[in-house]
Short mmCIF file of C-alpha atoms in Angstrom, two decimals:
data_model
loop_
_atom_site.label_atom_id
_atom_site.label_comp_id
_atom_site.label_asym_id
_atom_site.label_seq_id
_atom_site.Cartn_x
_atom_site.Cartn_y
_atom_site.Cartn_z
CA MET A 1 29.41 -0.75 11.67
CA GLU A 2 30.34 -1.22 8.41
CA SER A 3 30.63 -4.99 8.87
CA LEU A 4 27.12 -4.67 10.22
CA ARG A 5 25.79 -2.79 7.55
CA GLU A 6 27.25 -4.92 4.74
CA ARG A 7 25.92 -7.87 6.43
CA LEU A 8 22.08 -6.28 6.70
CA LEU A 9 22.62 -4.72 3.30
CA GLY A 10 25.04 -6.34 1.12
CA PRO A 11 27.56 -4.38 -0.97
CA SER A 12 27.34 -0.92 -0.67
CA PRO A 13 25.54 1.21 -3.37
CA ALA A 14 28.54 3.30 -4.27
CA SER A 15 30.28 -0.44 -5.76
CA LEU A 16 26.90 -0.83 -7.77
CA SER A 17 26.47 2.29 -9.37
CA ARG A 18 27.49 1.46 -13.03
CA SER A 19 25.36 -1.97 -12.89
CA GLY A 20 22.51 0.11 -11.54
CA ARG A 21 22.51 2.68 -14.46
CA LEU A 22 23.24 -0.51 -16.76
CA ALA A 23 20.05 -2.56 -15.02
CA TRP A 24 17.33 0.51 -15.17
CA LEU A 25 18.71 1.45 -18.87
CA GLY A 26 17.71 -2.44 -19.89
CA ILE A 27 14.67 -2.47 -17.71
CA LEU A 28 13.29 0.90 -19.11
CA LEU A 29 13.88 -0.38 -22.48
CA VAL A 30 12.27 -3.66 -22.11
CA THR A 31 9.32 -1.50 -20.57
CA VAL A 32 8.86 0.69 -23.35
CA LEU A 33 8.84 -2.38 -25.94
CA GLY A 34 6.85 -4.17 -23.53
CA GLY A 35 4.24 -1.23 -23.46
CA ALA A 36 4.56 -0.66 -26.98
CA VAL A 37 3.19 -4.28 -27.85
CA ARG A 38 0.63 -4.11 -25.34
CA LEU A 39 -0.76 -0.65 -27.16
CA TRP A 40 -0.48 -1.98 -30.31
CA ARG A 41 -3.86 -2.88 -31.97
CA LEU A 42 -5.31 -2.38 -28.16
CA ASP A 43 -9.11 -1.81 -29.73
CA HIS A 44 -9.18 -5.58 -31.54
CA PRO A 45 -11.38 -6.73 -31.17
CA HIS A 46 -14.10 -4.02 -30.83
CA ARG A 47 -16.53 -5.98 -28.71
CA LEU A 48 -16.87 -7.08 -25.09
CA VAL A 49 -14.67 -10.47 -24.65
CA PHE A 50 -15.15 -12.81 -22.08
CA ASP A 51 -15.93 -11.60 -19.00
CA GLU A 52 -15.47 -8.01 -20.05
CA THR A 53 -19.34 -8.29 -20.48
CA TYR A 54 -19.42 -7.85 -17.02
CA TYR A 55 -16.77 -5.25 -15.45
CA VAL A 56 -16.84 -2.84 -18.54
CA LYS A 57 -20.34 -2.37 -18.15
CA GLN A 58 -20.27 -2.08 -14.48
CA ALA A 59 -17.52 0.50 -14.73
CA TRP A 60 -19.18 2.87 -16.71
CA SER A 61 -22.43 2.42 -14.08
CA LEU A 62 -19.85 3.40 -11.87
CA ARG A 63 -18.98 6.45 -13.37
CA LEU A 64 -22.67 7.27 -14.44
CA HIS A 65 -24.51 6.56 -11.07
CA GLY A 66 -21.90 5.41 -8.37
CA HIS A 67 -22.98 1.92 -7.65
CA GLU A 68 -23.42 -0.70 -10.24
CA ARG A 69 -27.01 -1.05 -11.94
CA GLU A 70 -28.64 -3.86 -13.96
CA ILE A 71 -29.56 -3.73 -17.27
CA ARG A 72 -32.69 -2.10 -18.49
CA GLU A 73 -35.53 -4.67 -18.72
CA GLY A 74 -36.35 -5.85 -22.32
CA LEU A 75 -33.34 -4.33 -23.57
CA GLU A 76 -32.35 -6.74 -26.41
CA LYS A 77 -28.28 -7.00 -27.14
CA PRO A 78 -27.10 -4.61 -24.74
CA ASP A 79 -23.54 -5.65 -25.50
CA GLU A 80 -23.93 -4.71 -29.24
CA LEU A 81 -25.54 -1.10 -27.99
CA PHE A 82 -22.54 -0.65 -25.53
CA THR A 83 -20.04 -1.13 -28.13
CA ASP A 84 -21.89 0.81 -30.88
CA GLY A 85 -22.09 4.10 -29.08
CA THR A 86 -24.97 3.33 -26.55
CA PRO A 87 -23.15 2.88 -23.24
CA ASP A 88 -26.36 3.82 -21.33
CA VAL A 89 -28.07 0.61 -20.94
CA PHE A 90 -28.71 0.48 -17.42
CA GLY A 91 -32.00 0.90 -15.74
CA ASP A 92 -33.00 1.88 -12.36
CA VAL A 93 -32.20 -1.49 -10.23
CA PRO A 94 -29.46 -2.22 -8.37
CA ASP A 95 -27.29 -4.99 -9.19
CA LEU A 96 -25.70 -7.39 -6.89
CA VAL A 97 -22.22 -7.44 -7.65
CA VAL A 98 -19.73 -9.71 -5.99
CA HIS A 99 -16.61 -7.78 -6.65
CA PRO A 100 -15.53 -4.31 -5.00
CA PRO A 101 -15.27 -1.39 -7.03
CA VAL A 102 -11.33 -0.52 -7.07
CA GLY A 103 -10.46 -2.63 -10.47
CA LYS A 104 -13.50 -1.12 -12.19
CA TRP A 105 -12.97 2.66 -11.07
CA MET A 106 -9.79 2.01 -12.89
CA ILE A 107 -11.40 0.62 -16.05
CA ALA A 108 -13.65 3.53 -15.70
CA LEU A 109 -10.53 6.00 -16.02
CA GLY A 110 -9.88 4.89 -19.63
CA GLN A 111 -13.38 5.31 -20.05
CA ILE A 112 -13.29 8.76 -19.47
CA ALA A 113 -10.32 9.47 -20.89
CA PHE A 114 -11.47 7.60 -24.25
CA GLY A 115 -14.90 7.29 -24.15
CA PRO A 116 -17.03 4.47 -22.99
CA GLU A 117 -17.81 2.87 -26.60
CA SER A 118 -14.04 2.55 -27.20
CA SER A 119 -12.47 -0.54 -26.97
CA PHE A 120 -9.26 1.13 -26.62
CA GLY A 121 -10.64 3.08 -23.52
CA TRP A 122 -12.32 0.00 -21.60
CA ARG A 123 -8.38 -1.74 -22.31
CA VAL A 124 -5.96 0.71 -21.75
CA SER A 125 -5.73 0.90 -17.78
CA SER A 126 -5.05 -2.65 -18.22
CA ALA A 127 -2.56 -2.00 -20.44
CA VAL A 128 -0.94 0.43 -18.85
CA VAL A 129 -0.90 -1.38 -15.15
CA GLY A 130 0.72 -4.20 -17.46
CA THR A 131 3.24 -2.00 -18.70
CA LEU A 132 4.24 -0.45 -15.17
CA SER A 133 4.07 -4.19 -13.52
CA ILE A 134 7.31 -4.92 -15.95
CA LEU A 135 9.10 -1.89 -14.78
CA VAL A 136 8.26 -2.42 -10.88
CA LEU A 137 9.39 -6.11 -11.37
CA GLY A 138 12.43 -5.30 -12.74
CA GLY A 139 12.91 -2.84 -9.75
CA VAL A 140 12.20 -5.89 -7.59
CA ALA A 141 15.03 -8.15 -9.00
CA TRP A 142 17.37 -5.56 -8.90
CA LEU A 143 16.60 -5.05 -4.65
CA LEU A 144 16.67 -8.96 -4.54
CA TRP A 145 20.06 -9.72 -6.50
CA ARG A 146 21.73 -6.55 -7.44
CA ASN A 147 22.49 -7.88 -10.69
CA ALA A 148 21.75 -6.03 -13.94
CA LEU A 149 21.36 -8.98 -16.06
CA LEU A 150 18.97 -10.82 -13.65
CA ALA A 151 16.96 -7.53 -13.26
CA ILE A 152 16.71 -7.10 -16.85
CA SER A 153 15.97 -10.82 -17.46
CA ALA A 154 12.99 -10.67 -14.78
CA ALA A 155 11.64 -7.62 -16.75
CA THR A 156 11.88 -9.33 -19.91
CA LEU A 157 9.95 -12.44 -18.92
CA LEU A 158 7.15 -10.83 -17.44
CA ALA A 159 7.05 -8.86 -20.79
CA VAL A 160 6.90 -12.04 -22.88
CA ASP A 161 4.50 -13.98 -20.83
CA GLY A 162 1.19 -14.33 -23.08
CA HIS A 163 -0.96 -14.97 -19.70
CA HIS A 164 0.14 -11.39 -18.51
CA PHE A 165 0.24 -10.17 -22.10
CA VAL A 166 -3.64 -11.28 -22.93
CA GLN A 167 -4.79 -9.75 -19.30
CA SER A 168 -2.77 -6.59 -20.03
CA ARG A 169 -4.98 -5.98 -23.16
CA THR A 170 -8.37 -6.96 -21.81
CA GLY A 171 -10.69 -5.36 -19.58
CA LEU A 172 -10.65 -7.88 -16.40
CA LEU A 173 -9.92 -7.74 -12.77
CA ASP A 174 -7.17 -9.73 -11.98
CA ILE A 175 -4.63 -7.70 -13.49
CA PHE A 176 -5.35 -5.26 -11.40
CA VAL A 177 -5.11 -7.54 -8.45
CA MET A 178 -1.68 -8.37 -9.44
CA TRP A 179 -0.80 -4.72 -9.80
CA TRP A 180 -1.89 -3.96 -6.21
CA ALA A 181 0.12 -6.62 -4.98
CA LEU A 182 3.16 -6.42 -6.88
CA LEU A 183 3.28 -2.54 -6.04
CA ALA A 184 2.90 -3.34 -2.27
CA PHE A 185 5.65 -5.92 -2.42
CA LEU A 186 8.00 -3.55 -4.04
CA LEU A 187 6.97 -1.22 -0.99
CA LEU A 188 7.88 -3.29 1.36
CA LEU A 189 11.16 -4.30 -0.12
CA LEU A 190 11.97 -0.79 0.25
CA ASP A 191 10.85 -0.93 3.59
CA ARG A 192 13.39 -3.88 4.47
CA GLU A 193 16.01 -1.94 3.25
CA GLN A 194 15.15 1.53 5.13
CA GLY A 195 14.62 -0.59 8.21
CA ARG A 196 17.89 -2.62 7.90
CA ARG A 197 19.85 1.00 6.85
CA ARG A 198 18.57 2.37 10.14
CA LEU A 199 19.10 -0.71 12.33
CA ALA A 200 23.06 -0.89 10.89
CA ALA A 201 23.17 3.14 11.99
CA ARG A 202 21.77 3.09 15.16
CA TRP A 203 23.17 -0.42 16.28
CA GLY A 204 26.22 1.28 17.69
CA PRO A 205 25.01 4.45 19.78
CA TRP A 206 22.26 1.92 20.94
CA GLN A 207 24.77 -0.39 22.47
CA GLU A 208 27.14 2.31 23.96
CA ARG A 209 24.02 3.88 25.66
CA GLN A 210 23.33 0.45 27.03
CA ARG A 211 26.80 -0.17 28.36
CA GLY A 212 26.67 3.01 30.50
CA ARG A 213 22.95 2.25 32.00
CA PRO A 214 22.50 -0.01 35.17
CA VAL A 215 20.75 -3.07 34.86
CA PRO A 216 16.51 -1.82 34.73
CA ARG A 217 14.85 -2.83 37.54
CA THR A 218 11.40 -3.77 35.91
CA PRO A 219 10.87 -6.82 33.53
CA TRP A 220 9.93 -4.48 30.71
CA GLY A 221 13.26 -2.45 31.04
CA ARG A 222 15.15 -5.58 31.53
CA TRP A 223 13.73 -7.46 28.29
CA SER A 224 13.80 -4.23 25.91
CA ARG A 225 17.54 -4.03 26.72
CA TRP A 226 18.25 -7.08 24.75
CA TRP A 227 15.82 -6.34 22.24
CA GLY A 228 17.72 -3.62 20.34
CA PRO A 229 16.93 -0.23 19.02
CA SER A 230 13.24 1.04 17.99
CA LEU A 231 13.43 1.50 13.96
CA GLY A 232 11.28 4.56 14.15
CA PRO A 233 8.24 5.44 11.65
CA ARG A 234 7.97 2.87 8.74
CA TRP A 235 6.71 4.93 5.83
CA TRP A 236 7.12 2.33 3.29
CA ARG A 237 4.89 -0.16 5.26
CA LEU A 238 2.17 2.68 5.32
CA ALA A 239 2.04 3.08 1.73
CA ALA A 240 2.20 -0.73 1.24
CA GLY A 241 -0.81 -0.82 3.33
CA VAL A 242 -2.67 1.46 1.19
CA SER A 243 -1.68 -0.61 -1.96
CA LEU A 244 -2.96 -4.09 -0.14
CA GLY A 245 -6.03 -2.61 1.16
CA LEU A 246 -6.50 -1.39 -3.33
CA CYS A 247 -5.75 -4.86 -3.71
CA VAL A 248 -8.49 -6.03 -1.56
CA GLY A 249 -10.46 -3.77 -2.93
CA THR A 250 -10.19 -5.32 -6.46
CA LYS A 251 -11.06 -8.47 -5.38
CA TRP A 252 -11.06 -10.39 -2.15
CA SER A 253 -8.50 -13.05 -3.44
CA GLY A 254 -6.07 -9.93 -2.08
CA LEU A 255 -6.78 -10.42 1.38
CA PHE A 256 -4.21 -13.60 1.04
CA PHE A 257 -1.75 -10.98 -0.25
CA LEU A 258 -2.32 -8.99 2.87
CA ALA A 259 -1.89 -11.46 5.40
CA VAL A 260 1.34 -13.53 3.58
CA PHE A 261 3.19 -10.04 3.29
CA GLY A 262 2.13 -8.77 6.67
CA LEU A 263 3.79 -11.88 8.22
CA MET A 264 6.66 -11.68 5.35
CA THR A 265 7.71 -8.08 6.76
CA VAL A 266 7.93 -9.21 10.18
CA TRP A 267 10.15 -12.23 9.45
CA TRP A 268 12.80 -9.79 7.61
CA ASP A 269 12.96 -7.70 10.91
CA VAL A 270 13.14 -10.84 12.99
CA GLY A 271 16.34 -11.99 10.28
CA ALA A 272 17.61 -8.52 10.72
CA ARG A 273 17.74 -8.40 14.83
CA ARG A 274 19.54 -11.83 14.47
CA THR A 275 22.07 -10.68 12.01
CA ALA A 276 22.89 -7.82 14.23
CA GLY A 277 23.22 -9.90 17.29
CA ALA A 278 19.91 -8.72 19.80
CA PRO A 279 20.54 -11.40 22.21
CA GLY A 280 16.27 -11.26 22.30
CA TRP A 281 16.01 -10.68 18.62
CA PHE A 282 12.62 -13.13 17.72
CA THR A 283 11.00 -11.15 21.19
CA GLY A 284 12.30 -7.66 19.95
CA ALA A 285 11.52 -8.09 16.50
CA VAL A 286 7.84 -9.31 17.56
CA VAL A 287 7.45 -6.34 20.02
CA ARG A 288 9.41 -3.57 18.44
CA ASP A 289 8.43 -4.17 14.93
CA GLY A 290 5.61 -6.77 14.60
CA ILE A 291 2.88 -5.09 16.63
CA PRO A 292 3.83 -1.83 14.64
CA ALA A 293 3.53 -3.46 11.52
CA PHE A 294 0.37 -4.92 12.06
CA LEU A 295 -1.08 -1.76 13.79
CA THR A 296 0.31 -0.11 10.50
CA VAL A 297 -0.48 -2.24 7.59
CA VAL A 298 -3.87 -3.75 8.66
CA PRO A 299 -6.00 -0.99 9.71
CA THR A 300 -4.59 1.50 6.83
CA ALA A 301 -5.61 -1.78 4.44
CA LEU A 302 -9.13 -1.48 5.96
CA VAL A 303 -9.32 2.03 6.00
CA THR A 304 -8.71 2.12 2.50
CA TYR A 305 -10.67 -0.79 1.64
CA VAL A 306 -13.92 0.89 3.08
CA ALA A 307 -12.95 4.33 1.42
CA SER A 308 -12.77 2.41 -1.88
CA TRP A 309 -16.57 1.78 -1.42
CA ALA A 310 -17.04 6.12 -1.69
CA GLY A 311 -19.47 5.59 -4.62
CA TRP A 312 -21.43 3.26 -2.98
CA PHE A 313 -21.87 5.57 0.23
CA ALA A 314 -21.88 8.84 -1.77
CA THR A 315 -25.44 7.57 -3.54
CA ASP A 316 -28.63 5.98 -2.39
CA GLY A 317 -29.42 3.68 -4.88
CA GLY A 318 -26.62 0.75 -4.62
CA TRP A 319 -27.28 -3.18 -3.64
CA LYS A 320 -28.93 -3.01 -0.33
CA ARG A 321 -27.80 0.60 0.46
CA GLN A 322 -30.55 1.12 2.39
CA TRP A 323 -30.70 -2.29 4.19
CA ALA A 324 -29.84 -1.16 7.75
CA VAL A 325 -32.97 1.66 7.38
CA ASP A 326 -35.13 -1.61 6.82
CA ASN A 327 -33.51 -3.47 9.28
CA PRO A 328 -32.90 -0.97 12.63
CA ALA A 329 -30.71 -2.49 15.21
CA ALA A 330 -32.10 -3.25 18.46
CA PRO A 331 -32.17 -0.28 20.68
CA GLY A 332 -29.00 -0.46 23.40
CA SER A 333 -27.18 -3.11 20.85
CA LEU A 334 -23.58 -2.79 20.08
CA ALA A 335 -24.85 -3.10 16.57
CA GLY A 336 -26.66 0.65 17.01
CA LEU A 337 -23.36 1.69 17.51
CA VAL A 338 -22.20 1.39 14.10
CA PRO A 339 -23.60 3.79 11.66
CA ASP A 340 -26.09 2.59 9.41
CA PRO A 341 -24.10 2.93 6.09
CA LEU A 342 -21.45 0.48 7.50
CA ARG A 343 -24.27 -1.88 8.89
CA SER A 344 -25.67 -1.91 5.39
CA LEU A 345 -22.07 -2.25 3.76
CA TRP A 346 -21.59 -5.66 6.33
CA ALA A 347 -25.06 -6.73 5.08
CA TYR A 348 -24.07 -6.56 1.75
CA HIS A 349 -20.53 -8.34 1.94
CA ALA A 350 -22.34 -10.97 4.01
CA GLU A 351 -24.46 -11.47 0.71
CA MET A 352 -21.09 -11.41 -1.44
CA MET A 353 -19.56 -14.03 0.60
CA ASN A 354 -22.33 -16.60 0.55
CA PHE A 355 -22.28 -16.29 -3.50
CA HIS A 356 -18.68 -16.86 -3.52
CA VAL A 357 -18.70 -19.84 -1.23
CA GLY A 358 -21.52 -21.31 -3.32
CA LEU A 359 -20.40 -20.61 -6.41
CA GLN A 360 -20.62 -24.11 -8.45
CA ASN A 361 -21.52 -24.57 -12.06
CA GLU A 362 -20.29 -26.23 -15.08
CA HIS A 363 -18.06 -24.07 -17.27
CA LYS A 364 -15.77 -25.14 -20.63
CA TRP A 365 -13.09 -23.13 -19.34
CA SER A 366 -12.93 -23.95 -15.68
CA SER A 367 -9.82 -25.43 -14.38
CA ASN A 368 -8.86 -26.72 -11.19
CA PRO A 369 -5.73 -24.93 -9.38
CA TRP A 370 -3.61 -27.92 -9.30
CA SER A 371 -3.37 -27.31 -13.38
CA TRP A 372 -2.73 -23.84 -13.41
CA THR A 373 1.05 -23.62 -13.26
CA VAL A 374 1.41 -26.08 -15.95
CA GLN A 375 -1.13 -24.60 -18.10
CA TRP A 376 -3.24 -27.50 -18.78
CA ARG A 377 -6.12 -25.75 -19.15
CA PRO A 378 -5.81 -21.90 -20.41
CA THR A 379 -8.70 -19.66 -20.74
CA LEU A 380 -10.05 -19.03 -24.05
CA PHE A 381 -10.95 -15.36 -24.56
CA TYR A 382 -12.14 -14.93 -27.80
CA ALA A 383 -12.58 -16.70 -31.19
CA GLN A 384 -13.94 -15.98 -34.47
CA TRP A 385 -13.44 -18.85 -37.88
CA PRO A 386 -13.11 -16.73 -40.78
CA GLU A 387 -13.47 -18.29 -44.09
CA ARG A 388 -11.28 -16.89 -47.50
CA GLY A 389 -11.96 -13.41 -47.51
CA GLU A 390 -13.74 -12.70 -44.38
CA GLN A 391 -11.73 -10.56 -41.94
CA GLY A 392 -8.63 -10.51 -44.24
CA CYS A 393 -8.13 -14.03 -44.25
CA GLU A 394 -6.40 -15.32 -47.42
CA ALA A 395 -6.63 -19.14 -46.65
CA ASP A 396 -9.40 -21.56 -47.07
CA ARG A 397 -10.22 -21.57 -43.39
CA CYS A 398 -8.69 -18.85 -41.08
CA VAL A 399 -8.42 -17.99 -36.66
CA ASP A 400 -8.80 -15.01 -35.25
CA TYR A 401 -8.04 -16.11 -31.53
CA ILE A 402 -7.17 -14.98 -27.81
CA ALA A 403 -5.87 -17.41 -25.63
CA SER A 404 -4.52 -16.83 -21.92
CA LEU A 405 -1.87 -19.58 -22.73
CA GLY A 406 1.24 -18.55 -20.74
CA ASN A 407 5.13 -19.15 -21.66
CA VAL A 408 6.23 -22.24 -20.89
CA PHE A 409 9.56 -20.67 -20.23
CA VAL A 410 7.98 -19.04 -17.30
CA TRP A 411 5.04 -21.58 -16.14
CA TRP A 412 6.82 -24.75 -16.47
CA GLY A 413 9.97 -23.57 -15.90
CA ALA A 414 8.61 -22.06 -12.54
CA THR A 415 6.77 -25.06 -11.98
CA ALA A 416 9.88 -27.06 -11.90
CA GLY A 417 11.96 -24.61 -10.26
CA MET A 418 9.69 -24.31 -7.20
CA LEU A 419 11.54 -27.23 -5.35
CA VAL A 420 14.48 -26.00 -6.17
CA VAL A 421 13.21 -22.31 -4.60
CA LEU A 422 11.82 -23.93 -1.75
CA PHE A 423 15.29 -25.98 -1.14
CA LEU A 424 17.45 -22.62 -1.20
CA TRP A 425 14.79 -21.09 1.23
CA LEU A 426 14.64 -23.61 3.96
CA LEU A 427 17.96 -25.40 3.62
CA GLY A 428 20.25 -22.44 2.30
CA ARG A 429 18.33 -19.58 4.24
CA ASP A 430 18.19 -17.56 0.95
CA TRP A 431 15.58 -14.80 1.70
CA ARG A 432 15.42 -13.85 -1.69
CA ALA A 433 13.90 -17.49 -2.35
CA GLY A 434 11.23 -17.14 0.04
CA ALA A 435 10.39 -13.61 -1.21
CA ALA A 436 9.92 -15.39 -4.65
CA LEU A 437 7.73 -18.18 -2.93
CA SER A 438 5.35 -15.72 -0.99
CA GLY A 439 3.41 -14.29 -3.66
CA ILE A 440 2.74 -17.99 -4.90
CA VAL A 441 1.74 -18.62 -1.38
CA ALA A 442 -0.71 -15.87 -1.61
CA GLY A 443 -1.80 -15.87 -4.74
CA TRP A 444 -1.92 -19.39 -5.68
CA LEU A 445 -2.36 -22.07 -2.89
CA PRO A 446 -5.56 -20.70 -1.14
CA TRP A 447 -7.29 -21.53 -4.36
CA PHE A 448 -6.84 -25.23 -3.12
CA LEU A 449 -9.39 -24.62 0.06
CA TYR A 450 -12.03 -23.92 -2.86
CA GLN A 451 -11.96 -27.85 -4.87
CA THR A 452 -15.66 -27.72 -5.57
CA ARG A 453 -15.87 -24.01 -6.16
CA THR A 454 -15.67 -22.91 -10.38
CA VAL A 455 -12.41 -21.39 -10.77
CA TYR A 456 -10.35 -20.26 -13.80
CA SER A 457 -6.87 -20.20 -14.52
CA PHE A 458 -6.75 -16.81 -15.75
CA TYR A 459 -6.95 -15.92 -11.74
CA ALA A 460 -3.38 -17.18 -11.71
CA VAL A 461 -2.39 -13.54 -13.13
CA ALA A 462 -2.12 -11.95 -10.11
CA PHE A 463 0.92 -14.22 -8.89
CA VAL A 464 2.62 -14.48 -11.91
CA PRO A 465 5.48 -11.92 -11.07
CA TRP A 466 6.72 -14.52 -8.64
CA LEU A 467 6.91 -17.14 -10.84
CA VAL A 468 8.95 -15.15 -13.16
CA LEU A 469 10.88 -14.53 -9.55
CA VAL A 470 11.51 -18.60 -8.81
CA VAL A 471 12.63 -18.72 -12.64
CA VAL A 472 15.27 -15.98 -11.96
CA CYS A 473 16.17 -17.45 -8.68
CA CYS A 474 17.23 -20.43 -10.77
CA LEU A 475 18.73 -18.32 -13.20
CA ALA A 476 20.84 -16.86 -10.97
CA LEU A 477 22.06 -20.52 -9.80
CA ALA A 478 23.36 -20.79 -13.37
CA LEU A 479 24.53 -17.35 -13.62
CA GLY A 480 26.77 -18.05 -10.25
CA PRO A 481 27.72 -16.09 -7.42
CA ALA A 482 29.84 -12.76 -7.54
CA THR A 483 32.82 -14.69 -6.09
CA ALA A 484 32.54 -17.00 -9.17
CA SER A 485 35.77 -17.36 -11.68
CA PRO A 486 35.11 -14.78 -14.45
CA ALA A 487 35.09 -17.92 -16.75
CA ARG A 488 32.49 -19.55 -14.88
CA ARG A 489 30.25 -16.33 -14.62
CA ARG A 490 30.71 -15.68 -18.19
CA TRP A 491 29.18 -18.87 -19.16
CA GLY A 492 26.66 -18.55 -16.67
CA ALA A 493 25.30 -15.25 -18.43
CA VAL A 494 25.44 -16.79 -21.79
CA ALA A 495 22.75 -19.66 -20.27
CA VAL A 496 20.77 -16.95 -18.79
CA VAL A 497 20.89 -14.96 -21.95
CA VAL A 498 19.97 -17.88 -23.83
CA TYR A 499 17.02 -19.24 -21.65
CA VAL A 500 15.41 -15.24 -21.72
CA THR A 501 16.34 -15.17 -25.74
CA LEU A 502 14.03 -18.50 -26.15
CA ALA A 503 11.12 -17.17 -24.04
CA THR A 504 11.05 -14.46 -26.23
CA VAL A 505 11.15 -16.09 -29.23
CA TRP A 506 8.25 -18.27 -27.95
CA PHE A 507 6.30 -15.33 -27.22
CA VAL A 508 6.87 -13.95 -30.76
CA TRP A 509 5.74 -17.53 -32.18
CA TYR A 510 2.64 -17.49 -29.90
CA TYR A 511 1.71 -13.45 -30.57
CA PRO A 512 -0.87 -14.12 -33.07
CA VAL A 513 -3.14 -16.72 -30.61
CA HIS A 514 -2.70 -13.79 -28.05
CA ALA A 515 -3.46 -10.77 -29.88
CA ALA A 516 -6.20 -11.78 -32.19
CA VAL A 517 -4.64 -11.72 -35.57
CA VAL A 518 -5.91 -13.81 -38.19
CA ILE A 519 -3.90 -16.66 -39.40
CA PRO A 520 -4.59 -19.90 -41.23
CA ARG A 521 -5.81 -22.72 -39.39
CA GLU A 522 -2.96 -25.03 -40.03
CA GLU A 523 -0.73 -22.46 -38.52
CA TRP A 524 -2.96 -22.33 -34.96
CA ARG A 525 -2.63 -25.93 -34.93
CA MET A 526 1.16 -25.59 -34.80
CA ARG A 527 0.34 -23.14 -31.97
CA LEU A 528 -2.12 -25.19 -29.98
CA TRP A 529 -0.30 -28.17 -29.26
CA PHE A 530 -2.52 -30.14 -27.03
CA ASP A 531 -6.39 -30.67 -27.38
CA PHE A 532 -7.07 -28.93 -23.57
CA TRP A 533 -5.23 -25.93 -24.96
CA ASN A 534 -8.17 -25.09 -27.60
#
């Protein structure tokens, strides 16, 4: 049984206690530093930048009315009024809003705490989840590799990524998609560990019981005899279902994380039963684990998603809130069994879907998904061009700039490393490589289905933690296996530290164009190497 436990779970926790303490100390330190730079000057610029003009005002409308409303007719410069202390710029007409409310409710929490006119207030929720995601990714990396250096490296690479940094300081929705997906990923890793621990503990007693029983007469009894023991309630999976429901409740792109992670968690159970030696390992995993996983995760996510519309349900003035009243179901039809609020919500969702599928317009900062990981067209969030004496400019011409340009040691490194990691997963059967790729499959590949739709590279923040994990997979190869010689491991550790240090230096150099620090235009050009970066 001890041998089985080690095959399923790796080295015992006792043998990793010192390394674990070191890992969490480093992860916490990186998280504190990453949070500090995200909160520093968070209120600058004190204006709605890029799509904050939609989501920040919609968040406050949710707070005031329970649903989003259009700007009051005839009102000029509502953004200036909002930021200057007159945040109630809304009329009585409901607004057709095409994203669910969870992310906007999270923005509203900061507005409630610090005031709706506070630029710190409408960005602080993004900063908090951006900071916490550093901590969570460090924990994820620890669960994957059980190596302090690699776990700290993962946390550091996320902390110093400019794309993640910029969106941690902006009141947009995609950082919350990333957060709920990453949290669900952590919960499923904890479920994987708990499930394997239960399997290791129950395998021996289950075998003994089967030996003492006659061969069952029913087909079901004979089949279940070879499937292995039941693993009981999976509470981490239930929590992951809630998190994925909130992910979908932020943007519908979270549906792809729900699908991919759902398949991934069952595939992990397939591997566990196969490792344990169950004769019917595939069928057993599908029946004993897969069906309960579906019934645990998907309905939980659905209920959570519908519940996230509570403000819309609780009020009467939201978009299409009264649609079912105006369009009653035919007597005796199945639609008549559905409560009117749910029928109205369905009609609203049909209109949202039509909008998303048909969205096509020219935009200077739109980009094709093919270009995202190589950072071909990072999104410009904010730009001012002060002259000498303006906004602290001490040169003839200066720049005040925010660009969501990713750290090339993360993005270019992951682009080059994806083939290596794919090889590790398909041919090396490294489950950690598959886990690293899962978020990229869920967060990036679906966008290739919408080649004619207007999309932007800032959507890619949703899968940046998994790009980091791809890089860490490659750094793990550089570090070498635990069985390698001490000299090999030392030189591998040096390579890892050098790589992470270079990524940190890159972030420090690019900080001014991520955080709107006024710099001379010549220094700005030294950072924005290519024309398509500006």
